[in-house]
Amino acid sequence: MSDILQFTGISKSYPGVKALQDISFSAKAGRVLALLGENGAGKSTLLKILSGDVRADTGDITIDGEKQTYSSPYDAIQAGISVIYQERQLVPSLSVMENVFPGALPKTKLGTIDRRTLRRETKAVIEKFGLPIDPDEPVGRLSVAYQQMVEIMKAYRRDARIIAFDEPTAPLAEAEIAILFKLIQQLKEEGRIIIYVSHRMAEIFQVTDDIVVLKDGKLVKTLTTCETNEHELIQAMIGRDLGDTYANLKRNDKLGDVVLEVKDLCTDMLHDINFTLRAGEVLGFAGLIGAGRTEVARAIFGADPITSGEIIFEGKTVKFKEPKDAIKAGMALCPEDRKDQGLLLQRTIRENTTMPILKKIRRGPFLDHHLENTLTHESVKKYTIRTPSINKITRELSGGNQQKVILGRWTNAKNSTKLLILDEPTKGIDVGTKAEIYQMVCDLAKTGLAIIFISSELTEVLNVSDRIIVMRSGHITWDIPREEATEENVLEHAMLV
């Protein structure tokens, strides 16, 4: 295995943005190096350069002193480098085993795919991970969490000598995270070089040995994990003392009338869901992955069919056949998978922000581009979206700024949103931007907006919400005010047998 991976003087610029500026550091075999920084700090760009997906403007990458030049991701893979991105690199229509062995499918003597061998070898990898996955199952039918595990199994199967993980635990449950950490420990012991990107501080201290902190495309600090602390890391990342994030939140203390009432709601996955939500209230949903939180949001929003029950919105019973009916009525959803379900990544910030209100900004058969630009500039300013132009392509933004674009879409001056559903709004977002989004949620509640806040990070549910609903296996097991909730009693109700 390789002994050392060295980045020397790496720089990369895009129009109006210096993504990386003279980055130099090394990663050693048998150790896990954390790549830490706010969204937009340059972490993903650096990984894309490592993987051969992007070419640096200047600088070199060497492995054991040998300069590396990759013209494509395939070249990097052949050199023993695997990068597991937040965006899954899978083919949904193909089976698990076909996705685990892309480009390396075993063949029979006749040149056809040896499916028996393929199935056997895939099963061996699955069993090593201890996952209940069928090798023949189409990947598109798996949960987001299991799709992520397929990505990780693909990299493991390649026997890569350098593996980079980009927010690998974002969609994973605790049991799956434990499996991943056990695997990383095994890879360390085998002498692999591991680069680990995460915004979860607890993970950084649990799984890494060294830390590189980036800010605005520049290297700020290199540290040994055991010699630093969370406070020092946050200050290095954001350039200021964040203080007590939750204690500083300015909350809404005046709740209005009931905006949403759900009665005995059932779907194929939900059972007798009952709750109410008032104007200006932040209603948190807690539970383990698969508990049914996202399914509640989708059912309310008309994305999944309801088998029985009633939804009363602003005093009227509603039956939404599809999401556009919910949007027309005044509901909005920021989905869990913002890249695949929430944004048109190839479109501009302006187009994404004004997409739901095109009818409201028309002048006859034409769009009022002056009004469209004005509304988009207001959203960019209101949500501090970091961009050189409202015409920047959305896929080029950091995850935190993409999330802000979605918020701007549903809360701009021409929208009549009364209920905002936020499903994992801080997933893959740095601590500084998280703090901004928490305050944005509270500020929106002050305007009278009713908010459903779904998150797998229990700490933020406990601190951002006014009231908390706990779910397990498609059932509501508890409904409690924030003041009475603790991590212990919420988890107890989330894990009831």
XYZ file of C-alpha atoms in Angstrom:
497
model
C 0.000 0.000 0.000
C 0.989 3.630 -0.480
C 2.828 5.415 2.303
C 1.956 9.049 1.574
C -0.355 11.165 -0.595
C 0.961 14.697 -1.133
C -0.892 17.773 -2.425
C 1.513 20.571 -3.422
C 0.471 24.088 -4.467
C -2.986 23.051 -5.729
C -4.999 25.958 -7.135
C -8.263 26.022 -9.089
C -10.388 28.959 -10.263
C -13.790 29.266 -11.882
C -15.305 32.449 -13.335
C -15.563 34.841 -10.395
C -14.463 32.250 -7.822
C -11.057 31.087 -6.536
C -12.051 27.602 -5.388
C -8.555 26.594 -4.194
C -5.464 28.706 -3.585
C -2.024 27.083 -3.155
C -3.158 24.091 -1.082
C -0.356 21.883 0.276
C -0.638 19.015 2.774
C -0.069 15.269 3.025
C -2.092 12.216 4.049
C -0.358 9.148 5.422
C -1.062 5.442 5.134
C -2.820 3.834 8.086
C -4.331 7.139 9.210
C -7.637 8.936 8.592
C -7.316 12.581 7.584
C -10.338 14.838 8.049
C -10.939 17.529 5.455
C -12.874 20.204 7.330
C -14.380 23.507 6.284
C -17.579 25.405 5.613
C -19.599 24.727 2.481
C -17.713 26.445 -0.318
C -14.347 26.087 1.443
C -12.993 23.971 -1.435
C -13.284 20.431 -0.065
C -15.355 18.999 -2.916
C -13.161 20.691 -5.544
C -10.083 19.113 -3.986
C -11.712 15.674 -4.043
C -12.701 16.148 -7.685
C -9.101 16.965 -8.542
C -7.948 13.852 -6.673
C -10.495 11.713 -8.555
C -9.560 13.072 -12.009
C -12.955 14.679 -12.472
C -11.434 18.190 -12.458
C -7.940 19.362 -13.413
C -6.075 21.781 -11.188
C -4.853 25.049 -12.714
C -1.532 24.678 -10.908
C 0.060 22.264 -8.462
C 0.849 18.559 -8.216
C -0.461 15.397 -6.603
C 2.136 12.755 -5.769
C 1.806 9.261 -4.343
C 4.981 7.953 -2.729
C 6.865 10.747 -4.489
C 5.554 9.847 -7.944
C 3.654 12.608 -9.750
C 0.099 11.680 -10.739
C -1.726 12.933 -13.841
C -5.289 11.822 -14.480
C -7.223 12.761 -17.598
C -10.428 11.153 -16.307
C -11.945 9.495 -13.208
C -11.236 6.134 -14.861
C -7.497 6.878 -14.733
C -7.739 7.663 -11.021
C -9.674 4.462 -10.349
C -7.041 2.463 -12.219
C -4.409 4.135 -10.017
C -6.219 2.853 -6.904
C -8.171 5.974 -5.937
C -11.864 5.879 -5.006
C -13.881 8.933 -4.045
C -17.347 8.399 -2.598
C -19.288 11.619 -3.180
C -22.476 12.911 -1.562
C -24.078 12.585 -5.017
C -24.425 8.860 -5.597
C -22.690 7.472 -8.695
C -25.112 4.590 -9.255
C -27.375 3.331 -12.046
C -30.847 2.991 -10.441
C -32.179 0.533 -13.021
C -29.301 -1.927 -12.513
C -29.039 -4.444 -9.681
C -26.931 -4.085 -6.556
C -24.369 -6.561 -7.874
C -24.074 -4.759 -11.218
C -23.470 -1.489 -9.374
C -20.900 -3.004 -7.013
C -18.903 -4.408 -9.980
C -19.131 -1.695 -12.677
C -16.643 -2.284 -15.474
C -15.462 -5.500 -13.827
C -18.320 -7.945 -14.355
C -17.074 -11.570 -14.336
C -17.476 -13.327 -17.687
C -18.106 -16.922 -18.726
C -15.964 -18.710 -21.321
C -18.528 -17.628 -23.905
C -18.033 -13.957 -23.015
C -21.409 -13.487 -21.332
C -21.835 -12.161 -17.799
C -21.210 -14.880 -15.215
C -24.148 -13.974 -12.985
C -23.568 -16.861 -10.585
C -20.030 -15.680 -9.806
C -21.189 -12.048 -9.748
C -23.918 -12.883 -7.246
C -21.590 -14.957 -5.051
C -18.882 -12.282 -4.898
C -21.422 -9.526 -4.220
C -22.956 -11.576 -1.412
C -19.516 -11.912 0.162
C -19.113 -8.113 0.218
C -22.672 -7.602 1.545
C -22.094 -10.146 4.319
C -18.886 -8.372 5.305
C -20.969 -5.218 5.783
C -23.739 -7.134 7.574
C -26.542 -5.592 5.511
C -29.963 -7.057 4.586
C -29.575 -6.315 0.855
C -30.447 -8.641 -2.035
C -27.745 -8.653 -4.763
C -30.473 -8.850 -7.441
C -32.463 -5.868 -6.113
C -32.487 -2.831 -8.442
C -30.573 -0.043 -6.697
C -33.363 2.433 -7.439
C -35.647 0.517 -5.064
C -33.268 0.818 -2.126
C -33.480 3.529 0.508
C -31.058 6.461 0.283
C -29.114 4.939 3.193
C -28.667 1.577 1.499
C -27.755 3.248 -1.799
C -24.945 4.978 0.101
C -23.788 1.622 1.440
C -23.718 0.251 -2.128
C -21.406 3.149 -3.062
C -19.121 2.258 -0.178
C -19.168 -1.445 -1.069
C -18.214 -0.544 -4.656
C -15.124 1.336 -3.439
C -14.232 -1.476 -1.028
C -14.546 -4.093 -3.773
C -12.082 -2.170 -5.956
C -9.448 -2.646 -3.243
C -8.537 1.032 -3.585
C -5.347 2.137 -1.833
C -6.691 5.681 -1.346
C -10.353 6.152 -0.365
C -12.037 9.519 0.181
C -15.440 9.725 1.868
C -17.543 12.863 1.283
C -20.203 13.123 4.028
C -20.672 9.319 4.069
C -22.905 9.166 7.155
C -25.439 11.832 6.132
C -28.113 9.298 5.082
C -27.098 6.485 7.462
C -28.723 5.206 10.652
C -26.662 4.600 13.787
C -26.290 0.869 13.102
C -25.054 1.560 9.560
C -22.653 4.246 10.822
C -21.194 1.710 13.258
C -20.621 -0.685 10.331
C -18.922 2.074 8.334
C -16.626 3.069 11.210
C -15.668 -0.566 11.749
C -14.799 -0.823 8.061
C -12.721 2.382 8.185
C -10.796 0.979 11.143
C -10.108 -2.174 9.144
C -8.935 -0.113 6.152
C -6.583 1.815 8.459
C -5.117 -1.437 9.751
C -4.573 -2.565 6.161
C -2.495 0.565 5.545
C -4.911 2.456 3.276
C -4.927 6.250 3.043
C -8.328 7.549 4.135
C -9.648 11.088 3.574
C -12.825 11.832 5.473
C -15.123 14.832 4.910
C -17.866 15.464 7.478
C -19.602 18.347 9.214
C -20.430 16.188 12.235
C -17.888 17.089 14.892
C -18.472 13.971 16.965
C -17.464 11.839 13.973
C -14.300 13.843 13.392
C -13.085 13.089 16.904
C -14.259 9.492 16.782
C -12.787 8.319 13.493
C -9.934 10.627 12.363
C -6.250 10.993 13.224
C -5.337 14.236 11.442
C -7.287 17.327 10.361
C -6.845 19.820 7.529
C -9.023 22.939 7.815
C -9.930 24.929 4.681
C -11.620 28.314 4.459
C -12.508 30.219 1.276
C -10.234 27.976 -0.768
C -7.201 28.450 1.488
C -5.530 26.119 3.952
C -6.018 27.516 7.463
C -4.606 24.828 9.755
C -3.281 21.285 9.913
C -3.846 19.579 13.253
C -3.587 16.271 15.039
C -7.085 15.264 16.155
C -6.108 14.263 19.676
C -4.464 17.657 20.254
C -7.411 19.916 19.331
C -11.032 20.480 20.345
C -14.359 21.402 18.770
C -14.130 25.069 19.733
C -10.740 25.500 18.028
C -11.960 23.746 14.886
C -15.105 25.851 14.569
C -13.131 29.066 14.986
C -10.681 27.924 12.305
C -13.519 26.985 9.940
C -15.664 30.089 10.180
C -13.144 32.683 11.376
C -15.159 33.669 14.411
C -16.437 32.362 17.736
C -19.851 30.838 17.050
C -20.804 30.863 20.712
C -23.780 28.802 21.891
C -25.656 28.379 18.612
C -28.991 27.432 20.109
C -28.961 29.775 23.111
C -28.620 32.715 20.737
C -31.693 31.805 18.664
C -34.388 34.484 18.630
C -37.612 32.508 18.736
C -41.215 33.254 17.962
C -43.268 33.485 21.168
C -46.651 34.268 19.611
C -48.405 31.311 18.015
C -51.487 31.803 15.865
C -54.465 29.669 14.922
C -54.264 26.046 13.814
C -53.105 25.933 10.188
C -52.868 22.160 9.730
C -54.749 19.306 11.353
C -54.036 15.689 10.452
C -56.600 13.092 11.553
C -56.113 9.316 11.476
C -53.887 9.552 8.404
C -52.871 6.220 6.874
C -50.799 5.246 3.849
C -49.045 1.998 2.954
C -46.334 2.985 5.471
C -48.148 5.233 7.972
C -50.673 4.274 10.638
C -53.195 6.576 12.356
C -51.166 9.789 12.243
C -52.730 12.588 14.308
C -51.346 16.060 15.069
C -51.990 19.783 14.721
C -49.742 22.674 13.719
C -50.305 26.357 14.455
C -49.229 29.492 12.589
C -45.768 30.568 13.743
C -44.995 27.163 15.261
C -41.973 24.992 14.471
C -43.046 21.370 14.792
C -40.082 18.992 14.910
C -40.213 15.363 13.775
C -37.711 12.980 15.381
C -37.115 9.284 14.851
C -34.681 6.785 13.420
C -34.226 6.368 9.670
C -37.265 4.531 8.332
C -39.537 5.752 11.127
C -41.888 7.452 8.650
C -41.017 11.146 9.053
C -40.421 11.796 5.355
C -43.490 9.725 4.493
C -45.643 12.057 6.615
C -44.293 15.048 4.706
C -44.901 13.392 1.340
C -48.442 12.351 2.254
C -49.373 15.852 3.402
C -47.824 17.334 0.263
C -49.699 15.068 -2.136
C -46.597 13.146 -3.231
C -47.780 9.784 -1.809
C -51.354 8.406 -1.919
C -53.427 8.369 1.284
C -55.454 5.251 2.026
C -57.583 6.816 4.786
C -57.757 9.765 7.146
C -58.208 13.499 6.773
C -56.007 16.548 6.208
C -57.475 19.899 7.203
C -55.545 22.924 5.928
C -56.601 26.425 6.934
C -59.966 25.108 8.106
C -60.787 23.148 4.933
C -60.488 19.443 4.255
C -58.048 18.976 1.360
C -57.307 16.053 -0.926
C -54.204 16.758 -2.972
C -53.771 14.461 -5.967
C -50.244 15.725 -6.613
C -47.756 18.236 -5.170
C -48.795 21.071 -7.499
C -52.209 21.056 -5.765
C -50.481 21.493 -2.389
C -48.306 24.300 -3.750
C -51.365 26.063 -5.144
C -53.042 25.809 -1.721
C -50.038 27.421 0.033
C -47.799 24.529 1.073
C -44.100 24.189 0.257
C -41.615 21.341 0.648
C -37.819 21.433 0.855
C -37.137 17.705 0.227
C -34.528 15.500 1.878
C -32.656 14.987 -1.408
C -32.276 18.594 -2.544
C -30.074 17.748 -5.526
C -32.380 15.165 -7.133
C -35.783 16.378 -5.912
C -35.453 20.013 -4.894
C -33.433 21.810 -7.549
C -32.846 22.023 -11.273
C -29.077 21.900 -10.942
C -28.333 22.919 -14.529
C -30.500 26.044 -14.179
C -29.504 29.364 -12.638
C -30.217 30.679 -9.153
C -32.725 33.061 -10.745
C -34.590 30.273 -12.535
C -34.684 28.043 -9.454
C -35.832 30.831 -7.168
C -38.730 32.059 -9.329
C -39.832 28.718 -10.790
C -43.059 28.368 -8.711
C -44.229 31.948 -9.361
C -43.802 32.332 -13.108
C -47.528 32.980 -13.575
C -47.331 35.823 -11.045
C -44.473 37.614 -12.795
C -45.824 37.526 -16.324
C -46.700 40.590 -18.339
C -48.996 39.162 -20.982
C -47.217 36.284 -22.741
C -43.777 37.393 -21.482
C -41.954 37.259 -18.170
C -41.244 40.515 -16.368
C -37.481 39.981 -16.178
C -36.955 43.132 -14.137
C -39.335 41.843 -11.446
C -37.811 38.361 -11.683
C -34.319 39.783 -11.116
C -35.531 42.001 -8.270
C -37.171 39.087 -6.425
C -34.096 36.897 -6.878
C -31.753 39.638 -5.608
C -34.007 40.014 -2.552
C -33.766 36.280 -1.833
C -29.981 36.286 -2.301
C -29.668 39.177 0.151
C -32.192 37.823 2.659
C -30.560 34.402 2.855
C -26.949 35.553 2.317
C -26.505 33.255 -0.680
C -22.831 33.454 -1.606
C -22.689 33.940 -5.360
C -21.107 36.391 -7.815
C -24.337 36.494 -9.856
C -27.994 35.427 -9.754
C -27.280 33.779 -13.117
C -24.755 31.347 -11.659
C -25.597 27.691 -12.347
C -27.040 26.161 -9.163
C -24.976 22.974 -9.332
C -21.832 25.121 -8.869
C -23.018 26.340 -5.446
C -22.089 24.729 -2.149
C -24.661 22.547 -0.400
C -25.522 25.270 2.101
C -26.125 27.846 -0.603
C -28.229 25.380 -2.583
C -30.398 24.912 0.506
C -30.775 28.678 0.810
C -31.919 28.858 -2.823
C -34.757 26.454 -1.968
C -35.707 28.563 1.056
C -35.661 31.669 -1.109
C -37.904 29.970 -3.655
C -40.711 29.359 -1.169
C -40.531 32.518 0.910
C -39.996 35.327 -1.576
C -42.308 38.324 -1.769
C -44.601 36.851 -4.445
C -45.192 33.527 -2.698
C -48.245 32.881 -0.536
C -46.762 29.996 1.462
C -48.553 29.261 4.739
C -46.908 25.919 5.580
C -43.223 25.114 4.989
C -41.991 21.525 5.317
C -38.215 21.210 5.827
C -36.916 17.650 5.440
C -33.273 17.340 6.602
C -32.578 21.031 5.827
C -29.030 20.966 7.257
C -27.835 17.635 5.830
C -24.269 18.011 4.550
C -24.046 21.640 5.673
C -21.265 23.184 7.774
C -21.733 24.445 11.328
C -21.672 28.126 10.414
C -24.371 27.769 7.757
C -26.384 25.520 10.068
C -26.503 28.341 12.609
C -27.757 30.693 9.879
C -30.486 28.248 8.823
C -31.641 27.720 12.420
C -32.157 31.475 12.803
C -33.827 31.667 9.373
C -36.338 29.035 10.523
C -37.092 31.033 13.674
C -37.383 34.267 11.667
C -39.816 32.639 9.232
C -41.908 31.403 12.166
C -42.083 34.991 13.451
C -43.800 35.979 10.198
C -46.598 33.509 10.996
C -45.361 30.697 8.782
C -46.180 27.211 10.100
C -43.101 24.978 9.842
C -42.530 21.211 9.959
C -38.857 20.547 10.761
C -37.598 17.000 10.086
C -34.050 16.083 11.035
C -31.934 13.061 11.918
C -29.794 15.285 14.160
C -31.658 15.033 17.438
C -29.841 17.985 18.997
C -31.169 20.410 16.398
C -34.716 19.037 16.608
C -34.652 19.533 20.380
C -33.356 23.087 20.130
C -35.046 24.519 17.032
C -38.563 23.110 17.504
C -41.360 24.458 19.693
C -42.934 21.013 19.909
C -41.627 17.569 18.968
C -43.344 14.536 17.463
C -41.484 11.239 17.805
C -42.081 8.442 15.298
C -41.286 4.770 15.012
C -42.295 2.259 12.317
C -44.919 4.546 10.786
C -46.537 5.423 14.126
C -46.411 8.539 16.307
C -45.159 7.417 19.701
C -44.953 10.811 21.438
C -45.980 14.455 21.074
C -44.190 16.735 23.559
C -43.266 20.411 24.110
C -39.572 21.250 23.670
C -39.193 22.146 27.350
C -40.045 18.586 28.416
C -37.933 16.781 25.815
C -34.439 15.387 26.353
C -32.237 13.247 24.141
C -32.839 10.318 26.465
C -36.639 10.383 26.555
C -36.971 11.133 22.825
C -34.686 8.215 21.927
C -36.610 6.000 24.318
C -39.832 6.697 22.404
C -38.080 6.417 19.040
C -36.825 2.911 19.899
C -39.876 1.480 21.635
C -40.332 -2.216 20.958
